Coordinates of C-alpha atoms in Angstrom, one line a residue:
Chain I
M1 CA 0.0 0.0 0.0
S2 CA 3.0 2.2 0.2
K3 CA 2.3 3.5 -3.3
F4 CA -0.8 5.3 -2.1
T5 CA 0.3 9.0 -1.6
K6 CA -0.4 11.3 1.3
L7 CA -3.0 13.0 -0.9
D8 CA -4.9 9.7 -1.1
V9 CA -4.9 9.5 2.7
V10 CA -6.1 13.1 3.1
I11 CA -8.9 12.5 0.6
V12 CA -10.0 9.4 2.3
I13 CA -10.1 11.1 5.6
I14 CA -12.0 14.1 4.2
L15 CA -14.6 11.7 2.6
I16 CA -15.1 9.6 5.7
A17 CA -15.4 12.8 7.8
L18 CA -18.1 14.1 5.3
G19 CA -20.2 11.0 6.1
L20 CA -19.3 10.5 9.7
I21 CA -20.2 14.0 10.8
P22 CA -23.9 14.3 11.4
W23 CA -24.5 17.6 9.6
P24 CA -27.3 19.8 11.0
F25 CA -28.8 20.2 7.5
T26 CA -29.6 16.5 7.4
K27 CA -32.2 17.1 10.2
S28 CA -34.7 18.6 7.9
P29 CA -35.9 17.2 4.6
Y30 CA -36.3 20.8 3.1
P31 CA -35.6 22.2 0.6
L32 CA -37.0 19.6 -1.7
I33 CA -34.7 19.6 -4.8
G34 CA -36.8 19.7 -8.0
G35 CA -39.9 19.8 -5.8
W36 CA -39.5 16.2 -4.5
L37 CA -36.0 15.2 -3.6
P38 CA -35.1 15.9 0.0
L39 CA -31.7 17.6 0.5
P40 CA -30.3 15.0 3.0
L41 CA -31.0 12.2 0.5
L42 CA -29.4 14.1 -2.3
Y43 CA -26.4 14.7 0.0
Y44 CA -26.2 11.0 0.9
W45 CA -26.4 9.9 -2.7
V46 CA -23.7 12.3 -3.9
L47 CA -21.5 11.1 -1.0
E48 CA -22.0 7.5 -1.8
A49 CA -21.2 8.2 -5.5
M50 CA -18.0 10.0 -4.5
Y51 CA -17.1 7.1 -2.3
F52 CA -17.6 4.6 -5.0
T53 CA -15.7 6.6 -7.5
Y54 CA -12.8 7.1 -5.2
I55 CA -12.7 3.5 -4.2
C56 CA -12.6 2.6 -8.0
I57 CA -9.6 5.0 -8.4
L58 CA -7.8 3.5 -5.4
V59 CA -8.4 -0.1 -6.6
Y60 CA -7.1 0.9 -10.1
K61 CA -3.9 2.4 -8.5
W62 CA -3.5 -0.7 -6.3
L63 CA -3.9 -3.0 -9.3
K64 CA -1.4 -1.0 -11.3
R65 CA 1.3 -1.4 -8.7
Chain F
M1 CA -56.9 -23.2 -14.7
I2 CA -54.0 -23.8 -12.4
P3 CA -54.3 -21.6 -9.2
E4 CA -51.7 -18.9 -8.9
W5 CA -50.3 -20.2 -5.7
Q6 CA -49.4 -23.5 -7.4
I7 CA -47.6 -21.6 -10.2
A8 CA -45.7 -19.7 -7.5
L9 CA -44.8 -23.0 -5.8
G10 CA -43.7 -24.5 -9.1
I11 CA -41.3 -21.6 -9.7
L12 CA -39.8 -21.9 -6.2
L13 CA -39.4 -25.7 -6.6
A14 CA -37.8 -25.3 -10.0
Y15 CA -35.3 -22.9 -8.3
F16 CA -34.6 -25.4 -5.6
A17 CA -34.1 -28.1 -8.2
F18 CA -31.6 -26.0 -9.9
C19 CA -29.6 -25.5 -6.7
L20 CA -29.7 -29.2 -6.0
G21 CA -28.5 -29.9 -9.5
K22 CA -25.5 -27.7 -9.0
G23 CA -24.6 -29.6 -5.9
F24 CA -24.7 -32.9 -7.5
F25 CA -22.9 -31.6 -10.4
C26 CA -20.0 -30.4 -8.3
Y27 CA -19.9 -33.6 -6.2
F28 CA -19.6 -35.9 -9.3
R29 CA -17.4 -33.5 -11.3
Y30 CA -14.8 -32.6 -8.6
R31 CA -15.2 -35.4 -5.9
P32 CA -13.6 -33.3 -3.1
V33 CA -11.1 -35.4 -1.2
T34 CA -9.0 -32.5 0.3
L35 CA -9.9 -29.8 2.8
D36 CA -8.5 -27.2 0.3
E37 CA -10.8 -28.5 -2.4
Y38 CA -13.9 -29.0 -0.2
F39 CA -13.7 -25.7 1.8
L40 CA -11.8 -23.3 -0.5
A41 CA -12.6 -24.6 -4.0
G42 CA -8.9 -25.4 -4.6
R43 CA -7.9 -21.7 -4.0
G44 CA -8.5 -21.0 -7.6
L45 CA -11.5 -18.8 -7.9
S46 CA -11.3 -16.2 -10.7
W47 CA -12.2 -12.6 -10.0
L48 CA -15.7 -12.8 -11.5
F49 CA -16.7 -15.9 -9.5
L50 CA -15.2 -14.5 -6.4
V51 CA -16.9 -11.1 -6.5
L52 CA -20.3 -12.8 -7.1
T53 CA -19.9 -15.3 -4.3
Y54 CA -18.7 -12.5 -2.1
V55 CA -21.7 -10.3 -2.9
A56 CA -24.1 -13.2 -2.6
T57 CA -22.7 -14.1 0.8
L58 CA -22.7 -10.5 2.0
Q59 CA -26.3 -9.8 1.0
S60 CA -28.7 -12.0 3.1
A61 CA -32.4 -12.1 3.2
F62 CA -32.1 -8.9 5.3
A63 CA -31.3 -7.1 2.0
F64 CA -34.8 -7.9 0.8
L65 CA -36.9 -7.8 3.9
G66 CA -35.0 -6.2 6.7
A67 CA -33.6 -3.3 4.8
T68 CA -37.0 -2.4 3.3
G69 CA -38.4 -2.7 6.9
M70 CA -35.7 -0.4 8.3
Y71 CA -36.4 2.3 5.7
Y72 CA -40.1 1.8 6.4
T73 CA -39.6 2.3 10.1
H74 CA -36.7 4.8 10.4
G75 CA -36.7 6.6 7.0
I76 CA -33.6 7.7 5.1
G77 CA -31.3 7.7 8.2
F78 CA -30.7 4.1 7.5
M79 CA -28.5 5.2 4.6
V80 CA -25.8 5.2 7.4
L81 CA -25.4 1.5 6.7
P82 CA -24.3 1.7 3.0
L83 CA -22.4 4.9 3.6
S84 CA -20.2 3.4 6.4
Q85 CA -19.9 0.1 4.8
A86 CA -18.4 1.6 1.6
W87 CA -15.2 1.8 3.5
C88 CA -15.0 -1.9 4.0
A89 CA -13.5 -1.7 0.5
L90 CA -10.4 -0.2 2.0
M91 CA -10.3 -3.0 4.6
T92 CA -10.4 -5.5 1.7
L93 CA -7.5 -3.8 0.0
F94 CA -5.4 -3.5 3.2
L95 CA -6.4 -6.4 5.3
G96 CA -8.0 -8.9 2.8
Y97 CA -4.9 -8.6 0.5
R98 CA -2.5 -9.4 3.5
L99 CA -4.6 -12.3 4.6
W100 CA -4.6 -13.6 1.0
L101 CA -0.9 -13.4 0.8
L102 CA -0.4 -15.2 4.1
S103 CA -3.0 -17.9 3.1
R104 CA -1.1 -18.6 -0.1
K105 CA 2.2 -19.0 1.7
Y106 CA 1.0 -20.7 4.9
R107 CA -2.1 -22.5 3.6
Y108 CA -4.6 -20.9 5.9
L109 CA -7.9 -22.6 6.0
T110 CA -9.9 -20.8 8.7
P111 CA -9.7 -17.4 10.4
G112 CA -8.3 -19.2 13.4
D113 CA -5.2 -20.3 11.4
F114 CA -4.1 -16.7 11.2
F115 CA -4.3 -16.1 14.9
D116 CA -2.6 -19.5 15.8
H117 CA 0.2 -18.8 13.3
R118 CA 0.7 -15.1 14.1
Y119 CA 0.6 -15.4 17.9
R120 CA 1.6 -19.0 18.2
S121 CA -1.4 -19.6 20.6
R122 CA -3.8 -22.5 20.3
V123 CA -5.9 -20.9 23.0
L124 CA -6.4 -17.7 21.0
R125 CA -7.3 -19.9 17.9
L126 CA -10.0 -21.7 20.1
I127 CA -11.4 -18.4 21.5
V128 CA -11.6 -16.9 18.0
A129 CA -13.1 -20.1 16.5
L130 CA -15.7 -20.3 19.4
T131 CA -16.5 -16.6 19.1
L132 CA -17.1 -16.6 15.4
F133 CA -18.9 -20.0 15.6
I134 CA -21.4 -19.1 18.2
F135 CA -22.4 -15.7 16.5
N136 CA -22.3 -17.3 13.1
M137 CA -24.3 -20.4 14.0
F138 CA -27.4 -18.6 15.6
Y139 CA -27.4 -15.9 12.8
F140 CA -27.6 -18.5 10.0
A141 CA -30.1 -20.5 11.9
V142 CA -32.4 -17.5 12.3
Q143 CA -32.0 -16.7 8.5
F144 CA -34.1 -19.8 7.9
V145 CA -36.9 -18.2 9.7
G146 CA -37.0 -15.2 7.3
I147 CA -36.8 -17.1 4.1
S148 CA -39.4 -19.8 5.3
W149 CA -41.9 -17.1 6.1
A150 CA -41.2 -15.5 2.7
F151 CA -41.9 -19.0 1.2
V152 CA -45.2 -19.2 3.1
G153 CA -46.3 -15.7 1.9
V154 CA -45.6 -16.4 -1.7
T155 CA -47.7 -19.6 -1.7
G156 CA -50.5 -17.7 -0.1
G157 CA -50.3 -19.8 3.2
H158 CA -51.0 -23.2 1.3
I159 CA -47.5 -24.3 2.5
T160 CA -47.1 -24.2 6.3
Y161 CA -44.1 -22.6 8.0
Q162 CA -42.9 -26.0 9.2
Q163 CA -43.1 -27.5 5.7
A164 CA -41.3 -24.5 4.1
L165 CA -38.6 -24.7 6.8
L166 CA -38.0 -28.4 6.3
L167 CA -37.8 -27.9 2.5
T168 CA -35.3 -25.0 2.6
V169 CA -33.2 -26.7 5.3
L170 CA -33.1 -29.9 3.2
I171 CA -32.2 -28.3 -0.1
T172 CA -29.6 -25.9 1.4
G173 CA -28.1 -28.7 3.4
I174 CA -27.8 -31.2 0.7
Y175 CA -26.2 -29.1 -2.0
T176 CA -23.8 -27.5 0.5
I177 CA -22.8 -30.8 2.1
I178 CA -22.2 -32.9 -1.0
G179 CA -20.7 -30.1 -3.2
G180 CA -18.7 -28.1 -0.7
M181 CA -17.3 -24.7 -1.6
R182 CA -17.6 -25.2 -5.3
A183 CA -21.3 -25.9 -5.1
V184 CA -21.7 -22.9 -2.9
V185 CA -19.8 -20.7 -5.3
L186 CA -21.7 -21.9 -8.4
T187 CA -25.1 -21.5 -6.8
D188 CA -23.9 -18.1 -5.2
V189 CA -23.0 -16.8 -8.7
F190 CA -26.5 -17.5 -9.9
Q191 CA -28.0 -16.4 -6.7
A192 CA -26.1 -13.1 -6.8
L193 CA -27.3 -12.3 -10.3
V194 CA -30.9 -13.2 -9.3
L195 CA -30.9 -11.0 -6.2
L196 CA -29.2 -8.1 -7.9
T197 CA -31.8 -8.1 -10.6
T198 CA -35.1 -9.1 -9.0
L199 CA -35.2 -6.6 -6.2
P200 CA -34.4 -3.5 -8.4
G201 CA -36.7 -4.7 -11.1
A202 CA -39.6 -5.4 -8.7
V203 CA -39.2 -2.0 -7.0
I204 CA -39.0 -0.1 -10.3
Y205 CA -42.2 -2.0 -11.4
A206 CA -44.1 -1.5 -8.2
V207 CA -43.1 2.2 -7.6
S208 CA -44.0 3.1 -11.1
A209 CA -47.3 1.5 -10.7
L210 CA -47.9 3.6 -7.6
G211 CA -47.1 6.9 -9.4
G212 CA -43.3 7.0 -9.6
I213 CA -40.5 8.0 -7.4
P214 CA -41.1 11.8 -7.3
H215 CA -44.7 11.2 -6.5
I216 CA -43.9 8.9 -3.6
F217 CA -41.4 11.4 -2.2
K218 CA -43.9 14.3 -2.5
L219 CA -46.4 12.2 -0.6
A220 CA -43.8 11.5 2.1
A221 CA -42.9 15.2 2.4
E222 CA -46.7 15.9 3.0
K223 CA -47.6 12.9 5.2
A224 CA -44.5 11.9 7.0
P225 CA -41.6 14.4 6.6
A226 CA -39.7 12.7 9.5
L227 CA -39.0 9.8 7.1
L228 CA -36.9 12.0 4.9
C229 CA -34.4 13.2 7.5
R230 CA -32.5 12.3 10.6
P231 CA -33.1 11.1 13.3
G232 CA -36.2 9.5 11.7
P233 CA -39.7 8.9 13.0
K234 CA -38.5 7.0 16.1
G235 CA -35.4 9.0 16.7
A236 CA -33.1 6.2 16.0
Y237 CA -30.4 8.1 14.1
T238 CA -29.5 11.0 16.5
D239 CA -26.1 12.7 16.1
V240 CA -24.5 10.3 18.6
G241 CA -26.2 7.3 17.2
W242 CA -25.1 8.2 13.7
I243 CA -21.4 8.4 14.7
Y244 CA -21.6 5.1 16.6
M245 CA -22.9 3.2 13.6
W246 CA -19.8 4.3 11.7
L247 CA -17.3 3.0 14.3
V248 CA -17.9 -0.6 14.9
L249 CA -20.3 -2.1 12.4
P250 CA -18.0 -2.0 9.3
F251 CA -15.4 -4.2 11.2
G252 CA -18.2 -6.7 12.2
I253 CA -19.4 -7.1 8.7
W254 CA -16.0 -7.4 7.2
C255 CA -14.8 -10.0 9.9
T256 CA -17.7 -12.3 9.3
P257 CA -16.0 -15.6 8.8
A258 CA -17.9 -16.6 5.6
L259 CA -16.6 -13.4 4.0
W260 CA -13.2 -13.8 5.5
V261 CA -12.5 -17.1 4.0
R262 CA -13.5 -15.9 0.6
F263 CA -10.1 -14.1 0.5
Y264 CA -8.4 -17.5 0.8
T265 CA -10.2 -18.8 -2.3
A266 CA -8.8 -16.0 -4.6
K267 CA -6.7 -17.2 -7.6
D268 CA -5.0 -13.8 -7.8
K269 CA -5.1 -10.2 -6.5
R270 CA -7.6 -9.2 -9.1
G271 CA -10.2 -11.2 -7.0
I272 CA -9.4 -9.0 -4.0
A273 CA -9.8 -5.8 -6.1
A274 CA -13.1 -7.1 -7.5
C275 CA -14.4 -7.7 -4.0
A276 CA -13.4 -4.2 -2.9
I277 CA -15.5 -2.8 -5.8
G278 CA -18.3 -5.3 -5.6
M279 CA -19.2 -4.7 -2.0
P280 CA -20.1 -1.0 -2.3
L281 CA -21.6 -1.5 -5.7
S282 CA -24.0 -4.1 -4.4
Q283 CA -24.8 -1.8 -1.5
I284 CA -25.7 1.0 -4.0
I285 CA -28.0 -1.3 -6.0
I286 CA -29.9 -2.7 -2.9
F287 CA -29.5 -0.4 0.0
C288 CA -29.1 3.1 -1.5
T289 CA -31.9 2.8 -4.0
S290 CA -34.1 -0.4 -4.3
A291 CA -34.8 -0.9 -0.6
L292 CA -35.0 2.7 0.2
F293 CA -37.6 3.4 -2.6
A294 CA -39.7 0.3 -1.5
G295 CA -39.4 1.2 2.3
I296 CA -40.5 4.9 1.8
A297 CA -43.3 4.0 -0.7
A298 CA -44.7 1.4 1.7
A299 CA -44.4 3.7 4.8
V300 CA -46.4 6.4 2.9
L301 CA -49.0 4.1 1.3
Y302 CA -49.4 1.4 3.9
P303 CA -48.5 3.0 7.3
G304 CA -49.0 1.0 10.5
L305 CA -47.9 -2.5 9.4
K306 CA -47.5 -4.8 12.4
R307 CA -44.3 -6.3 10.9
P308 CA -42.2 -3.8 9.0
D309 CA -40.3 -6.7 7.4
Y310 CA -43.5 -7.4 5.4
A311 CA -43.4 -3.9 3.8
L312 CA -41.9 -5.2 0.5
M313 CA -44.4 -8.0 0.3
Q314 CA -47.2 -5.6 0.9
L315 CA -46.0 -3.4 -1.9
L316 CA -45.5 -6.3 -4.3
T317 CA -49.0 -7.8 -3.4
A318 CA -50.6 -4.5 -4.2
T319 CA -49.1 -4.2 -7.6
M320 CA -48.4 -7.5 -9.2
P321 CA -49.8 -11.0 -9.6
L322 CA -48.7 -13.8 -7.3
W323 CA -46.7 -15.8 -9.9
L324 CA -44.6 -12.6 -10.5
I325 CA -44.2 -12.2 -6.8
A326 CA -42.9 -15.7 -6.7
V327 CA -40.2 -14.8 -9.2
I328 CA -39.2 -11.8 -7.2
M329 CA -39.2 -13.7 -4.0
S330 CA -37.0 -16.4 -5.4
G331 CA -34.5 -13.6 -5.2
C332 CA -35.1 -13.3 -1.5
L333 CA -34.7 -17.0 -1.1
A334 CA -31.5 -16.7 -3.2
A335 CA -30.2 -14.0 -0.9
G336 CA -31.0 -16.0 2.2
M337 CA -29.8 -19.3 0.9
S338 CA -26.5 -17.9 -0.5
T339 CA -25.7 -16.5 3.0
I340 CA -26.9 -19.6 4.8
D341 CA -24.8 -22.1 2.6
S342 CA -21.6 -20.1 3.1
M343 CA -22.2 -19.8 6.9
L344 CA -22.9 -23.5 7.2
L345 CA -19.7 -24.4 5.3
V346 CA -17.5 -22.0 7.3
S347 CA -19.1 -23.2 10.6
S348 CA -18.2 -26.7 9.7
Q349 CA -14.8 -25.6 8.6
M350 CA -14.0 -24.0 12.0
V351 CA -15.3 -27.0 13.9
V352 CA -13.2 -29.4 12.0
K353 CA -10.0 -27.5 11.6
D354 CA -9.9 -25.2 14.7
I355 CA -11.5 -27.5 17.2
V356 CA -11.2 -31.2 16.1
I357 CA -7.8 -31.2 14.3
E358 CA -5.9 -28.4 16.0
G359 CA -7.8 -28.0 19.3
L360 CA -8.1 -31.7 20.2
R361 CA -5.0 -32.6 18.2
T362 CA -6.8 -35.2 16.2
R363 CA -4.7 -36.8 13.5
I364 CA -6.8 -37.9 10.5
S365 CA -6.2 -38.0 6.8
E366 CA -7.5 -35.3 4.5
K367 CA -10.1 -37.7 3.0
A368 CA -11.3 -38.6 6.5
A369 CA -11.4 -34.9 7.4
V370 CA -13.6 -34.1 4.4
R371 CA -16.0 -36.9 5.4
L372 CA -16.0 -35.6 9.0
S373 CA -16.8 -32.1 7.6
M374 CA -19.8 -33.5 5.8
L375 CA -21.0 -35.2 8.9
I376 CA -20.5 -32.0 11.0
S377 CA -22.3 -29.9 8.3
A378 CA -25.2 -32.3 8.6
A379 CA -25.3 -32.1 12.3
L380 CA -25.1 -28.3 12.2
I381 CA -28.0 -28.0 9.7
A382 CA -30.1 -30.3 11.9
M383 CA -29.2 -28.0 14.8
A384 CA -30.2 -24.9 12.7
Y385 CA -33.5 -26.6 11.8
L386 CA -34.3 -27.1 15.5
I387 CA -33.4 -23.5 16.3
A388 CA -35.4 -22.1 13.4
L389 CA -38.4 -24.3 14.4
S390 CA -38.6 -22.7 17.8
P391 CA -36.0 -19.8 18.1
P392 CA -35.0 -19.5 21.8
K393 CA -36.1 -16.0 22.9
L394 CA -33.0 -15.1 24.9
I395 CA -30.6 -16.2 22.1
V396 CA -32.5 -14.3 19.6
E397 CA -32.5 -11.1 21.7
V398 CA -28.8 -11.4 22.8
V399 CA -26.8 -13.4 20.4
I400 CA -28.4 -12.4 17.0
K401 CA -28.4 -8.8 17.8
L402 CA -24.8 -9.0 18.8
T403 CA -23.7 -10.9 15.8
F404 CA -21.8 -8.2 13.9
V405 CA -20.6 -6.2 16.9
G406 CA -19.5 -9.5 18.5
T407 CA -17.7 -10.5 15.4
A408 CA -16.0 -7.1 15.3
Q409 CA -14.2 -8.1 18.6
V410 CA -11.6 -10.0 16.7
A411 CA -10.6 -6.9 14.6
P412 CA -8.1 -5.4 17.1
A413 CA -6.1 -8.7 17.3
L414 CA -6.3 -9.1 13.5
I415 CA -5.3 -5.5 12.6
L416 CA -2.5 -5.2 15.2
G417 CA -1.3 -8.7 14.4
L418 CA -0.9 -7.7 10.7
Y419 CA 0.8 -4.4 11.3
W420 CA 2.4 -4.1 14.7
R421 CA 5.5 -6.0 15.8
R422 CA 4.9 -5.3 19.5
V423 CA 1.5 -6.9 20.0
T424 CA 1.7 -10.1 22.1
K425 CA -0.5 -13.1 22.4
W426 CA -1.4 -12.0 26.0
G427 CA -2.4 -8.6 24.8
A428 CA -4.6 -10.2 22.0
I429 CA -6.3 -12.8 24.3
T430 CA -7.0 -10.4 27.2
G431 CA -8.2 -7.7 24.8
L432 CA -10.6 -10.1 23.0
L433 CA -11.9 -11.6 26.2
T434 CA -12.4 -8.1 27.7
G435 CA -14.3 -7.0 24.7
L436 CA -16.6 -10.1 24.6
I437 CA -17.3 -10.1 28.3
V438 CA -18.1 -6.3 28.4
L439 CA -20.3 -6.7 25.3
V440 CA -22.4 -9.7 26.6
S441 CA -22.6 -8.7 30.2
F442 CA -23.6 -5.1 29.4
R443 CA -26.3 -6.4 26.9
I444 CA -27.7 -8.8 29.5
M445 CA -27.8 -6.2 32.2
K446 CA -29.1 -3.6 29.7
V447 CA -26.6 -0.9 30.9
A448 CA -25.0 1.9 28.9
P449 CA -22.5 3.8 31.2
L450 CA -22.3 7.5 30.4
G451 CA -25.0 6.9 27.8
I452 CA -22.5 5.2 25.5
P453 CA -23.8 2.0 23.9
D454 CA -22.3 -1.4 25.0
F455 CA -20.7 -2.2 21.7
I456 CA -18.7 1.0 21.7
W457 CA -17.4 0.3 25.3
A458 CA -16.6 -3.3 24.3
F459 CA -14.7 -2.3 21.1
A460 CA -12.8 0.6 22.8
L461 CA -11.8 -1.5 25.8
N462 CA -10.8 -4.3 23.6
W463 CA -8.3 -2.1 21.7
L464 CA -7.1 -0.4 24.9
V465 CA -6.5 -3.6 26.8
T466 CA -4.8 -5.2 23.8
I467 CA -2.3 -2.4 23.4
L468 CA -1.7 -1.9 27.2
V469 CA -1.2 -5.6 28.0
S470 CA 1.1 -5.9 24.9
Y471 CA 3.3 -3.2 26.3
A472 CA 3.2 -4.8 29.7
T473 CA 4.2 -8.2 28.4
K474 CA 7.2 -9.3 26.3
V475 CA 7.1 -10.6 22.7
T476 CA 8.4 -14.2 23.1
N477 CA 7.7 -16.7 20.4
E478 CA 5.1 -14.7 18.4
N479 CA 5.6 -15.0 14.8
V480 CA 6.7 -11.4 13.9
E481 CA 9.1 -12.4 11.2
E482 CA 6.9 -14.8 9.3
V483 CA 3.9 -12.4 9.4
V484 CA 4.7 -8.7 9.9
E485 CA 8.1 -8.7 8.2
Y486 CA 7.0 -11.0 5.4
L487 CA 4.0 -8.8 4.7
R488 CA 6.2 -5.7 4.8
R489 CA 8.6 -7.1 2.2
A490 CA 5.7 -8.6 0.1
T491 CA 3.7 -5.4 0.0
D492 CA 6.8 -3.2 -0.6
A493 CA 8.0 -5.3 -3.5

């Protein structure tokens, strides 16, 4: 794993913190984005997409070693 | 005209026949005579087969029934599960890869093999094996309850719970026992494809028939806005509760023995990489979308269900014919059976290798060990049948609910054993025992000192005691060179 850079570690920590911290705005469903999508759910979906994308990047780098 | 329930029953029986066929095929094709072949499919699984069996093992009947029920009851706060588990992918790259390297070199067969080898302690092997076995055994036995009730529901009650249980136990038992890991993998591959397509397909169909996703969310915002934010209608996901879910559960999921031994079966490191990606991807398909839509839709349209686990069935019953529900629920059976067969096999694996061969120092040939494994699997499935027939209340309340947080207790000894030269066997043993005793005793006494849940106390004290006792004791004959140094060289190469 030594080929992972410090930047990778920092990004992982930031991404985990974004999910781990129970942000105050997730305590209300409003505003409804597009008139129906609650903001907390949009946030969780975007976060999950970012997680998955970054995991794919890490796996790619790991395989390329 | 054939009644719908008979068509539904026919579909489920055809599915069972397929699973049995795979079992017999593997038995006659491979004739397993070594433990490597029987339990690890000869350590030669390609990345595609490995990722599918990994996903199938990971996603139990809970993915169909329980997850929908959780969204039904607690709303979108349950997204904490897929969000926190996404990082199990990193554990796979870091820990799973190292275990794979060690298993290739030292021929590990069970999780206990690592602990015995790293710490040169048979006592630790036995403690780990018993811990994983107890939590694993009751969990897989209770899985039968869920899929048997699903079977009853699909056949409209024409098949009784007892009949459904007997059938599912027999089918799962036969194909797992005779075919070993190869049969489990082959059925898992099919079952993974079934479960990953049926649930999303069913939910898209049902939710579209009920007005579409935006319509459902608009209704939820009007009728039950608490479903669409934290902490949810019952206050389950408070700020503190949210953080706690992140800290322990991913370790428990990842350390589940049926998933753990999957890494030993990989042919090359591409299999490990595929598992790292497959786990979050399956969570996105099932937990982030399908189960979420189904749970919210059912909560808005059918509030007040006595059993939230039936939310999906309620949704399907309202929108599609029984025979189609049978097709969908075959996915639920697939999810349950693919977890049960893997857990059955790994339970037998731990009993034979960790307890009979290493613990009791029994000298038997590989062929005899395989036969013994088959007998033990048969005994375990019979035990699971009896548990599922009448689940003991205390065990269900204590052991099942502690399965993942209990399994997580082996994580400190595993992680420190892989990375830290200074950890000693006394540190590992006392840390693990402390964690287990604190967890079970706090749960039975129903105490949460300082308002902190029992599993956080147990996990934190486990780490603390392992480290402190390791500093207080000397490294004697622990296998630092063969494990820590070997891994350092291998992963730096």
